[in-house]
XYZ file of C-alpha atoms in Angstrom:
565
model
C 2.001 26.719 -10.571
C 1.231 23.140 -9.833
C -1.403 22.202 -7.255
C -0.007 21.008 -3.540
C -2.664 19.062 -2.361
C -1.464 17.047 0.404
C -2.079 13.219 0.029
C -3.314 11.000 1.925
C -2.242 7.703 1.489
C -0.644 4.624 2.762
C -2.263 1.168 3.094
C -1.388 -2.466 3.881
C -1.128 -4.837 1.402
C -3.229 -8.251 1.862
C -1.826 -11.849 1.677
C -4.233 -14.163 -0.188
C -3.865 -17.873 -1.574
C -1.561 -20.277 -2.493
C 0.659 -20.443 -6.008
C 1.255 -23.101 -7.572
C 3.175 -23.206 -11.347
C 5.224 -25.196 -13.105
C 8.556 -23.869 -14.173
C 9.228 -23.806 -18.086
C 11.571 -25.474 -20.224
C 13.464 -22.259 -20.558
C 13.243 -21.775 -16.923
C 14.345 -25.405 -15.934
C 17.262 -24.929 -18.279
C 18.596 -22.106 -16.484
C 17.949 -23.519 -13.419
C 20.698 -23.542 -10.288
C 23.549 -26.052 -10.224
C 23.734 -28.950 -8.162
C 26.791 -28.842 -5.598
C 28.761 -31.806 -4.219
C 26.724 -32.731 -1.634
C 23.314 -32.636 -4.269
C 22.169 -29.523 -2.731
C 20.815 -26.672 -5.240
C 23.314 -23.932 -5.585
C 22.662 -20.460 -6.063
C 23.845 -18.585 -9.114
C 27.039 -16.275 -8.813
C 26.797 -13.033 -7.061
C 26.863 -10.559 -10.147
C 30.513 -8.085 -10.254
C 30.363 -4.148 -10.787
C 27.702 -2.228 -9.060
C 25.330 -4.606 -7.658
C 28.182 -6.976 -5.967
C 26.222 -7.738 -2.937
C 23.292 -8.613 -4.765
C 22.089 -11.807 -6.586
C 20.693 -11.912 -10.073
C 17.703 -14.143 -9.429
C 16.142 -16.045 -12.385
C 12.600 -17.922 -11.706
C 13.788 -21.415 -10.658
C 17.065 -19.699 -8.750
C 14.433 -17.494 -6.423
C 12.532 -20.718 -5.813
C 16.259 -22.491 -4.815
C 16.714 -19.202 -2.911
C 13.313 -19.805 -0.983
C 14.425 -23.544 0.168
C 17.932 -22.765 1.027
C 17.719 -19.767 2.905
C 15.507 -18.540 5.824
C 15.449 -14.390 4.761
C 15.534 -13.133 0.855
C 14.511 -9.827 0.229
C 13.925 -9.285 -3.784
C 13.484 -6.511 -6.010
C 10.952 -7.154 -8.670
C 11.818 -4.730 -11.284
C 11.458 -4.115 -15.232
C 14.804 -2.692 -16.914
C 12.912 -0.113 -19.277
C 11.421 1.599 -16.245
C 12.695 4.684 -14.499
C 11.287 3.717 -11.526
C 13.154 0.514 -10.993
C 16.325 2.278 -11.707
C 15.678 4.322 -8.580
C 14.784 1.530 -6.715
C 17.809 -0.524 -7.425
C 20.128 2.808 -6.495
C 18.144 2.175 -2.757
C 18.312 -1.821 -3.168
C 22.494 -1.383 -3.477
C 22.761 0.822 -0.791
C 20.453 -1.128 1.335
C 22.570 -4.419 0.377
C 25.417 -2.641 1.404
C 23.920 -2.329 4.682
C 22.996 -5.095 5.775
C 25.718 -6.523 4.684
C 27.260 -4.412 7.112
C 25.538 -5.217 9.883
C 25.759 -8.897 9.376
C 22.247 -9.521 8.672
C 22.291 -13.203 7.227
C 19.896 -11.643 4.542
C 19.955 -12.987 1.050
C 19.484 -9.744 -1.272
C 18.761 -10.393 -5.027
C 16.848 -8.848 -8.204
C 14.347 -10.397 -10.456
C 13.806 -9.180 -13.673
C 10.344 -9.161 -14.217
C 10.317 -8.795 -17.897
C 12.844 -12.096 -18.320
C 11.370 -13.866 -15.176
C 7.466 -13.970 -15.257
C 6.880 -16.669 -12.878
C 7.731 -14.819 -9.983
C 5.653 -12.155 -10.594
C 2.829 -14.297 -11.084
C 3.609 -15.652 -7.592
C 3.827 -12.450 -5.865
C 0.051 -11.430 -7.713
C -1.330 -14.966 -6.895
C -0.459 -14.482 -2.833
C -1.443 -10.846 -2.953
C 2.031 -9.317 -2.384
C 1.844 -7.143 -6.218
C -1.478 -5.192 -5.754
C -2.179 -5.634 -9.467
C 1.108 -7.023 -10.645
C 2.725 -2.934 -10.727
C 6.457 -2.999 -10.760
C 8.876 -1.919 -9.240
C 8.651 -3.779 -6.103
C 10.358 -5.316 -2.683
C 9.982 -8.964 -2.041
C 10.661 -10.405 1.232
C 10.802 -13.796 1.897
C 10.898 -15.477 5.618
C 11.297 -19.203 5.228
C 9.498 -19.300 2.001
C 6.688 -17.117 3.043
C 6.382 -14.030 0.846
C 5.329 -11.096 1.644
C 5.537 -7.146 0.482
C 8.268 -4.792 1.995
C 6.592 -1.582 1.287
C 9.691 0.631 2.727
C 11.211 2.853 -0.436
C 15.064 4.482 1.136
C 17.647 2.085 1.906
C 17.285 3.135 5.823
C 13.767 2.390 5.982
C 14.637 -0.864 4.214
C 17.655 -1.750 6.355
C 15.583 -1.001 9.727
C 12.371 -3.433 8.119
C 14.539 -5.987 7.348
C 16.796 -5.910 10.864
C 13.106 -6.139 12.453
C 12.047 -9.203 10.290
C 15.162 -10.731 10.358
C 16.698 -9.968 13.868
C 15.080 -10.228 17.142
C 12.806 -7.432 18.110
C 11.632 -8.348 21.252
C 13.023 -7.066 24.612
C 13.516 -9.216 26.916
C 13.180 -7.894 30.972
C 14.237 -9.532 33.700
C 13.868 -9.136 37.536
C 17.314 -8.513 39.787
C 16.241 -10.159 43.046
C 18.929 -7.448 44.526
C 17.173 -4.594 42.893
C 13.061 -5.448 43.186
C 12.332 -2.135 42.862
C 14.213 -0.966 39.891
C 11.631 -2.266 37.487
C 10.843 -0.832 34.488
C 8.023 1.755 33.180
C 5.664 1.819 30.115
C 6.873 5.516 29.360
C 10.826 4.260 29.890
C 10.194 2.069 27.503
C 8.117 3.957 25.010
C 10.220 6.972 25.314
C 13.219 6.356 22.657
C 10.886 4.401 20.511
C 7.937 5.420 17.443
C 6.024 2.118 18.740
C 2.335 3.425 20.037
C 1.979 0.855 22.243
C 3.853 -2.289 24.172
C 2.662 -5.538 23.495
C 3.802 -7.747 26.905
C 4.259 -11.190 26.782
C 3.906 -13.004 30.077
C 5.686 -16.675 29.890
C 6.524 -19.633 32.117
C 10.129 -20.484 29.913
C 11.796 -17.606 27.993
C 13.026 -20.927 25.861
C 9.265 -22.250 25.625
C 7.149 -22.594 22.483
C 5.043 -19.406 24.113
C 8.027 -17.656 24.198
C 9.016 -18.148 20.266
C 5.183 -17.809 19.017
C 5.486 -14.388 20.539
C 9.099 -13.086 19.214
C 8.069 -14.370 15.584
C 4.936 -12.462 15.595
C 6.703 -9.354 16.441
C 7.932 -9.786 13.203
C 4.763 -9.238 11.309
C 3.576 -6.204 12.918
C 5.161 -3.073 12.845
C 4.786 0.387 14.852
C 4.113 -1.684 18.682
C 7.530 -2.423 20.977
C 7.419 -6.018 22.251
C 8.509 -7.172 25.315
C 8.753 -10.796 27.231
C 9.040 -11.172 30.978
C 8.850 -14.509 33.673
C 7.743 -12.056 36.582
C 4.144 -10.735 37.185
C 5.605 -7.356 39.104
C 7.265 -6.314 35.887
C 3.910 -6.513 34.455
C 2.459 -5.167 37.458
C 4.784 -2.045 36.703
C 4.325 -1.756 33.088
C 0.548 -0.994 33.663
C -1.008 -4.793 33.899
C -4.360 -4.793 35.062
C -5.584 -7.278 37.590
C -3.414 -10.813 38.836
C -1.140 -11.223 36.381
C 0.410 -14.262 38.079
C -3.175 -15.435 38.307
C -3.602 -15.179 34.645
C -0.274 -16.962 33.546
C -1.381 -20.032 36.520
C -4.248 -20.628 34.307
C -2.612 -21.112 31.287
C -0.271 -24.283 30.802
C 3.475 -24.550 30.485
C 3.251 -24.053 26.819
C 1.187 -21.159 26.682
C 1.471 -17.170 27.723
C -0.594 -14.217 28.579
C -0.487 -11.258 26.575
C -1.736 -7.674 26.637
C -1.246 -4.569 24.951
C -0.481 -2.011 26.790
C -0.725 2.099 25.984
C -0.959 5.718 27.394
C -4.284 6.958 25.916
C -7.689 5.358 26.576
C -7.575 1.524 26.490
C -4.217 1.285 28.082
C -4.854 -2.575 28.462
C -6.285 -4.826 26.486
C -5.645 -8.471 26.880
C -5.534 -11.242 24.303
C -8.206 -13.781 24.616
C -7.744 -16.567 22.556
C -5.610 -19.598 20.998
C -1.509 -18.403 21.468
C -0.428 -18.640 17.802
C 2.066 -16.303 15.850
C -0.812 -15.529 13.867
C -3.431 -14.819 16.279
C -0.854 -12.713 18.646
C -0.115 -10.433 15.495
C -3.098 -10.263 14.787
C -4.369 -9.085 18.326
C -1.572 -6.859 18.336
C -2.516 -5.331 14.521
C -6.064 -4.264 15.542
C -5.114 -2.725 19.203
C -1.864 -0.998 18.679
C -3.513 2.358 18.503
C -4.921 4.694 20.694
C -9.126 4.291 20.465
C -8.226 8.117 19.304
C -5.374 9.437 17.583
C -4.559 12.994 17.834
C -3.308 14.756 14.435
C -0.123 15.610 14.673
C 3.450 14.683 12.589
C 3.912 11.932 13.679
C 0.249 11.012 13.006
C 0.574 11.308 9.684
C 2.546 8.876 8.967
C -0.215 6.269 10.496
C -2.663 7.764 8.810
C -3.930 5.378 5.855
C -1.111 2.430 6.889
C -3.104 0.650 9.285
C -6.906 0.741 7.722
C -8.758 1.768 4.682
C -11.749 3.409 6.832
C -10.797 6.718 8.830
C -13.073 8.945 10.707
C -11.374 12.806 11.200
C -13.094 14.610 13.487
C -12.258 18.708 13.238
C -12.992 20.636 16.335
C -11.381 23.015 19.333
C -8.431 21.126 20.897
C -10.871 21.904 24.472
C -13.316 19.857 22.863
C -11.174 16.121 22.264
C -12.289 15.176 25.778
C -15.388 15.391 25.050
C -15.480 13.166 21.705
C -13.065 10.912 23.496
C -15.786 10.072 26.444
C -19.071 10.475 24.225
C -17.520 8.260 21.333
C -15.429 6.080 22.832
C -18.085 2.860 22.767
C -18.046 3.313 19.478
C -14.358 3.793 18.933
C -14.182 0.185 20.614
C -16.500 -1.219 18.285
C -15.131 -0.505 14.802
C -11.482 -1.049 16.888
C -9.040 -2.465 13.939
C -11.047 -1.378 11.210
C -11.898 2.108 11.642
C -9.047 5.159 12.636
C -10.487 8.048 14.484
C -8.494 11.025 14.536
C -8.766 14.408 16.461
C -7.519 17.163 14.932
C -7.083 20.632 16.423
C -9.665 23.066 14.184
C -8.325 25.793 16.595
C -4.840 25.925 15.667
C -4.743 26.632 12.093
C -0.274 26.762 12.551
C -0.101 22.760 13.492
C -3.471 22.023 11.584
C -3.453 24.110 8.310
C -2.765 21.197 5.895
C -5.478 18.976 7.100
C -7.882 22.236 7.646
C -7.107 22.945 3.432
C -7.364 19.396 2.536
C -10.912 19.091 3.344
C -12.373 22.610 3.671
C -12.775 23.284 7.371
C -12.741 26.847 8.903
C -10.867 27.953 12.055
C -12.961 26.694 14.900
C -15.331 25.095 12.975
C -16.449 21.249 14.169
C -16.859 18.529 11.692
C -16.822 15.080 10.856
C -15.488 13.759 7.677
C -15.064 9.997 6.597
C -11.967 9.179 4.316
C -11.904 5.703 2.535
C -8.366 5.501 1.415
C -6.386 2.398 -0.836
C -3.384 2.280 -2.122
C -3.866 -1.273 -3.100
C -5.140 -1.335 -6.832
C -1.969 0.783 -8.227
C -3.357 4.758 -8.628
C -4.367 5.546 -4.876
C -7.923 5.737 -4.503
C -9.761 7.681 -1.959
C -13.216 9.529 -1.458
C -14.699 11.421 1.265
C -17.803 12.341 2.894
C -19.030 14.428 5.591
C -21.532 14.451 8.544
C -24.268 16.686 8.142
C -25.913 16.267 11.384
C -24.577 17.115 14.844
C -21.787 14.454 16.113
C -24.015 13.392 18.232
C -23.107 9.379 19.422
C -26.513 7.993 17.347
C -25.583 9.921 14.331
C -22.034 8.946 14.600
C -23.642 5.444 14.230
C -25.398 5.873 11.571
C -22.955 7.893 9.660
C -20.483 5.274 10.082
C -22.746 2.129 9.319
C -23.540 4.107 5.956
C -19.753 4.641 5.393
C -19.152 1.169 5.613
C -21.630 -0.096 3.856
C -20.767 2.424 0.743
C -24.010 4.504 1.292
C -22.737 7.757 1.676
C -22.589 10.738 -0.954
C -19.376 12.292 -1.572
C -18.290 15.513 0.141
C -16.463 18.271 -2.271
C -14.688 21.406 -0.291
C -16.655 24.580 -1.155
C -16.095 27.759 0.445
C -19.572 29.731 1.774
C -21.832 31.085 -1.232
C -20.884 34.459 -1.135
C -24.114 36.991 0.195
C -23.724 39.541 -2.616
C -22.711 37.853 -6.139
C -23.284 40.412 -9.161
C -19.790 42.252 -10.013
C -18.654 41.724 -13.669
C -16.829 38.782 -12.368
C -18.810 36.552 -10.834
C -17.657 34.231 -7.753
C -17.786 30.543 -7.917
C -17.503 28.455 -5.149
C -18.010 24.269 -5.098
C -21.670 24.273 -4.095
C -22.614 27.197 -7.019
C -20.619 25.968 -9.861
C -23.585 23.900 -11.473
C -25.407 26.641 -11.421
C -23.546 29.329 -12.517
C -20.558 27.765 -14.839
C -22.970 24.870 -16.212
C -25.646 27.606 -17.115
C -26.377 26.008 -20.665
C -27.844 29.032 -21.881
C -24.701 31.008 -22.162
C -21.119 30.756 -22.524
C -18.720 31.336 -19.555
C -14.925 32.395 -19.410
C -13.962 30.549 -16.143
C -10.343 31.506 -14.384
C -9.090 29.153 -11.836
C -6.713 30.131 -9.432
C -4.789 28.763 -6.492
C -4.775 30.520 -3.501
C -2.176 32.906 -2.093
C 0.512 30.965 -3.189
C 0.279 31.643 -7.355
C 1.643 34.955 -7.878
C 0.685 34.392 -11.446
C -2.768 34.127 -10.661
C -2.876 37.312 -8.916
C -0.750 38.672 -12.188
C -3.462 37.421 -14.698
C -6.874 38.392 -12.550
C -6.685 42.421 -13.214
C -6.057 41.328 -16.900
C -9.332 38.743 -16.515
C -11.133 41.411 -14.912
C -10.570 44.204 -17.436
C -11.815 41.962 -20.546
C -14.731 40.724 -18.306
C -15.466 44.852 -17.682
C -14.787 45.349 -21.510
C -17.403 42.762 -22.552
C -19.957 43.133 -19.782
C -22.274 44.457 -22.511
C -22.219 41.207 -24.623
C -24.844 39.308 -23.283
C -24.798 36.161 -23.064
C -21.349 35.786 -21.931
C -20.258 35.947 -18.729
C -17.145 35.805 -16.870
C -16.750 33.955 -13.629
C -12.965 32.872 -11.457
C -12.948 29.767 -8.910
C -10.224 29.456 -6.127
C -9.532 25.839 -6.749
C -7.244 25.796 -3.080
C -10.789 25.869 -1.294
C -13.170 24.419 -3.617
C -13.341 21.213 -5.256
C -15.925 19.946 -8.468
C -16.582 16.306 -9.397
C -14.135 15.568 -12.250
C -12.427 18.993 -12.602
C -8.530 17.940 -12.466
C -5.908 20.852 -12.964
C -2.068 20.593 -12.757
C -0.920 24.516 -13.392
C -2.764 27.503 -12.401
C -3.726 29.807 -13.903
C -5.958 28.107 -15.877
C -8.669 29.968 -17.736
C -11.425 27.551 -19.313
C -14.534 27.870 -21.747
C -17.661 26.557 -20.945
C -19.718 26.848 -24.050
C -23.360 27.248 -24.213
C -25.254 23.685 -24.920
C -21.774 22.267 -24.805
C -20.720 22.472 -21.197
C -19.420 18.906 -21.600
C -16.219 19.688 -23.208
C -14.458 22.747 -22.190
C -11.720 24.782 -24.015
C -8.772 25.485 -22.611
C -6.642 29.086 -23.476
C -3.671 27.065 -25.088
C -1.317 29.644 -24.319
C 1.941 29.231 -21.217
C 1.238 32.927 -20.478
C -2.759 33.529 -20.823
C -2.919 37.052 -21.714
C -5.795 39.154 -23.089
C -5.348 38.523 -26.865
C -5.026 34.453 -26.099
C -8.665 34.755 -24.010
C -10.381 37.375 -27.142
C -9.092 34.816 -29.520
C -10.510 31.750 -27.436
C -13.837 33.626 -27.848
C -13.591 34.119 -31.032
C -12.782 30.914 -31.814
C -14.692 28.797 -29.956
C -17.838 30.559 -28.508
C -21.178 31.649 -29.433
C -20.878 35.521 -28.592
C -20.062 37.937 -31.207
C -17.014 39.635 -30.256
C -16.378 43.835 -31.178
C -13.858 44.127 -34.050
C -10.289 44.885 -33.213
C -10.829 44.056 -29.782
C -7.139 41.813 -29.673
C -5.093 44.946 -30.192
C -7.205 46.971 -27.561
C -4.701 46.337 -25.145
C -0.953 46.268 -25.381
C 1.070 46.349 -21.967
C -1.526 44.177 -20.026
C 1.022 41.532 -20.051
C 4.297 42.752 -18.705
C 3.385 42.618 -14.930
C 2.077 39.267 -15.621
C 5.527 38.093 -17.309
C 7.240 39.708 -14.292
C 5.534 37.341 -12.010
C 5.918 34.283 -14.517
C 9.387 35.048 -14.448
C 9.670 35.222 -10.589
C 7.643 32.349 -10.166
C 10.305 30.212 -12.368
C 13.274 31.512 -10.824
C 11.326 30.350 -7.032
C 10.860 27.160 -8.203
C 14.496 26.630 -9.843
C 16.025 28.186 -6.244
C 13.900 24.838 -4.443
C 14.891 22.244 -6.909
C 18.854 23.590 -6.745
C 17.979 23.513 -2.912
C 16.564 19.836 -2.655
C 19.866 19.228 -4.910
């Protein structure tokens, strides 16, 4: 059965310095032609399946770049599965945006033929380590990633880039009191928050600042307004006509505004489109966010550094009050989360993930990246009451790298001496790594391997068959609840051998359906206990109700994947 650990993982991709290359002869040659009036012209749009996209070259993206204000650009390699399923999503995406009469440029790159653009997108940090496939979008010749995968989520990124997003409210003189709420406007929307703009021209250089930073930050609605009581109503706090007087004609107040703690924050600072997205980045959520499905998807796309605090959904008040200052602190750079340790329905896959009990309070830090190709992450837990001061210090240390790393273990079990022996995370040095003898380890995954519950009678009758054969021992690990550093599995059941003075390099039973001959034999073979003669043929029929579950477990698995068909 393979594993189902849930995964953790999104984060934002960083834009760094400036490119600068000169195209090659080969490059120059193939360059794009001149048109009457000596403007560069863009190659053809290629026939068959990929009519509404362009077949970019290195010098045509750079032509692209200078002649239109939006490209978006796959960067793909033609050998690679991937890319094939990206370019099935990049035609359907064209497709619709051609649709909706986005003036979008969409084109491909071929990153095996075209290098220079791929150097580009590494030098400005838009190719994590220069991985492929990959979306390219470019917003009057500033390049960015487009991390989106399905041609919806692409077609909705790119309408945001390209289109307006900001709503614009205005006051009816006739109708002062129909003015509009923070919920109203929140309510049909996945934004977390409102960021307001507060102008003195809708036309004014304020007023385009603020729509083109909407563009660069996603999950917050943005909204521009002339009146101070349609701030008033959307939740401003203090004179907001009092703020805009003190700002000149081409400047703006603006303030983001949400339903959990720190429902306004203003901006303080210069009015630029990058220091308004950036404002907006670091407050657009909550100080705390609370676990739920739509949380998930936030979790890791926003920050690297994530603080999950486990405990009774009675109990969020009180982190919310006690931890708050600190919340404030590490605001933009650190993501607390609440999640509810009580409800084991809404919270089991978190609770699994990182080994926490029904009820049970704790604090564990997650470093996540997604930035250097394989997504890295490591995690570490609080060991000390949550109190504020040792939330300080156990953050300070998580920043700062400091921290050990936490592995899931279920509780060391009170009475340990049956012919199987119970490993959990925090005993498995001690009883697998034993280099005095050898051990015949069974992993196992849960409830949900009905082959592991096949092959553990079968386990446990050779472990009861062999309990006088010192030193060998036979031990089983439920590798759902407990984790060991470097111990990677894909299919359970998996039964290893840890030899004695050899615990280094375990040996696997290389059989699909472990049964009792494949284990004798793997003893035989490979370790240091001499085994009784004829003990393979001891047992014939051990394996049929394992087989029976094998075969049911195939046939489950074929039933999803004709499903998800």
């Amino acid at each position: 059965m393979a594993a189902n650990a849930a995964t953790l993982l999104l984060a934002l991709l960083i834009l760094a310095s400036i490119w600068s290359a000169a195209p090659t002869a080969e490059d120059q040659g193939s360059a794009a032609r001149a048109g009457e009036d000596g403007a560069p012209q863009l190659p053809g749009i290629a026939d068959g399946d990929d009519g509404d996209i362009v077949d970019l070259s290195d010098a045509a993206f750079d032509d692209a770049l200078l002649q239109r204000e939006y490209v978006l650009a796959l960067l793909y390699n033609s050998s690679c599965e991937r890319s094939k399923r990206y370019m099935v999503q990049l035609r359907r995406a064209a497709a619709g945006l051609k649709a909706a009469g986005e003036a979008v440029l969409v084109g491909k790159v071929d990153a095996g033929r075209h290098a220079l653009v791929r150097r580009r997108a590494e030098a400005e940090g838009t190719a994590g380590d220069g991985e492929v496939p990959l979306y390219l979008w470019a917003e009057r010749g500033r390049l960015q990633a487009c991390d989106e995968f399905s041609s919806d989520d692409i077609v909705a990124w790119v309408t945001r880039k390209a289109g307006s997003s900001v709503t614009t409210i205005h006051m009816d003189p006739s109708s002062p009191s129909r003015l509009p709420t923070l919920s109203s406007l929140l309510k049909d929307s996945s934004a977390t928050a409102l960021a307001l703009a507060l102008v003195h021209d809708m036309q004014g250089p304020a007023a385009a600042a603020f729509k083109d930073a909407s563009k660069d930050v996603d999950g917050v609605r943005f909204a521009l307004t002339m009146h101070a009581a349609v701030a008033a109503a959307l939740g401003w706090q203090g004179d907001a006509a009092a703020a805009l007087a003190r700002t000149g004609r081409e400047e703006a107040v603006v303030a983001v505004l949400k339903r959990q703690q720190d429902a306004f924050v203003p901006h303080e600072g210069p009015f630029t489109r990058e220091a308004v997205a950036a404002f907006v980045r670091k407050n657009r959520l909550p100080l705390f966010v609370h676990f739920d499905d739509d949380a998930v998807e936030q979790f890791g796309k926003h920050t690297k550094w994530h603080i999950v605090i486990f405990c009774p959904r009675a109990a969020f008040s009180h982190f919310e009050q006690s931890l708050a200052p600190l919340a404030r602190q590490h605001k933009g750079k650190v993501h607390f989360a609440l999640v509810d340790s009580s409800d084991e329905d809404a919270s089991g896959i978190p609770m699994d993930y990182f080994g926490v009990r029904v009820d049970e309070t704790a604090v564990i830090a997650v470093f996540t990246d997604t930035t250097q190709g394989e997504p890295q992450e490591s995690k570490h837990r609080l060991t000390e009451d949550p109190t504020p001061a040792n939330m300080q210090a156990f953050i300070t240390a998580f920043l700062a790298g400091e921290l050990p790393p936490y592995y899931k273990s279920d509780p060391v079990p009170a009475k340990n001496d049956g012919v199987v022996r119970t490993v959990v995370g925090r005993t498995f040095d001690d009883i697998v790594m034993d280099e005095a003898r050898d051990v015949m380890l069974m992993l196992s995954y849960g409830d949900e391997c009905p082959s592991c519950e096949a092959l553990l009678p079968c386990f446990t009758r050779l472990a009861l068959r062999l309990s006088a054969v010192p030193p060998l021992l036979f031990a089983h690990m439920d590798f759902a609840s407990n984790e060991v550093p470097g111990l990677e599995l894909e299919a359970f059941p998996t039964v290893l051998l840890y030899r004695a003075h050899n615990k280094s390099h375990p040996v696997a039973v290389q059989d699909r359906l472990v049964r009792w001959r494949h284990m004798v034999r793997t003893l035989r073979e490979h370790g240091g206990t001499a085994l009784p003669e004829g003990l393979e043929e001891e047992v014939q029929e051990e394996g049929a109700e394992y087989e029976a579950a094998r075969r049911e477990e195939a046939a489950q698995a074929a039933a999803e994947v004709k499903d998800e068909l």
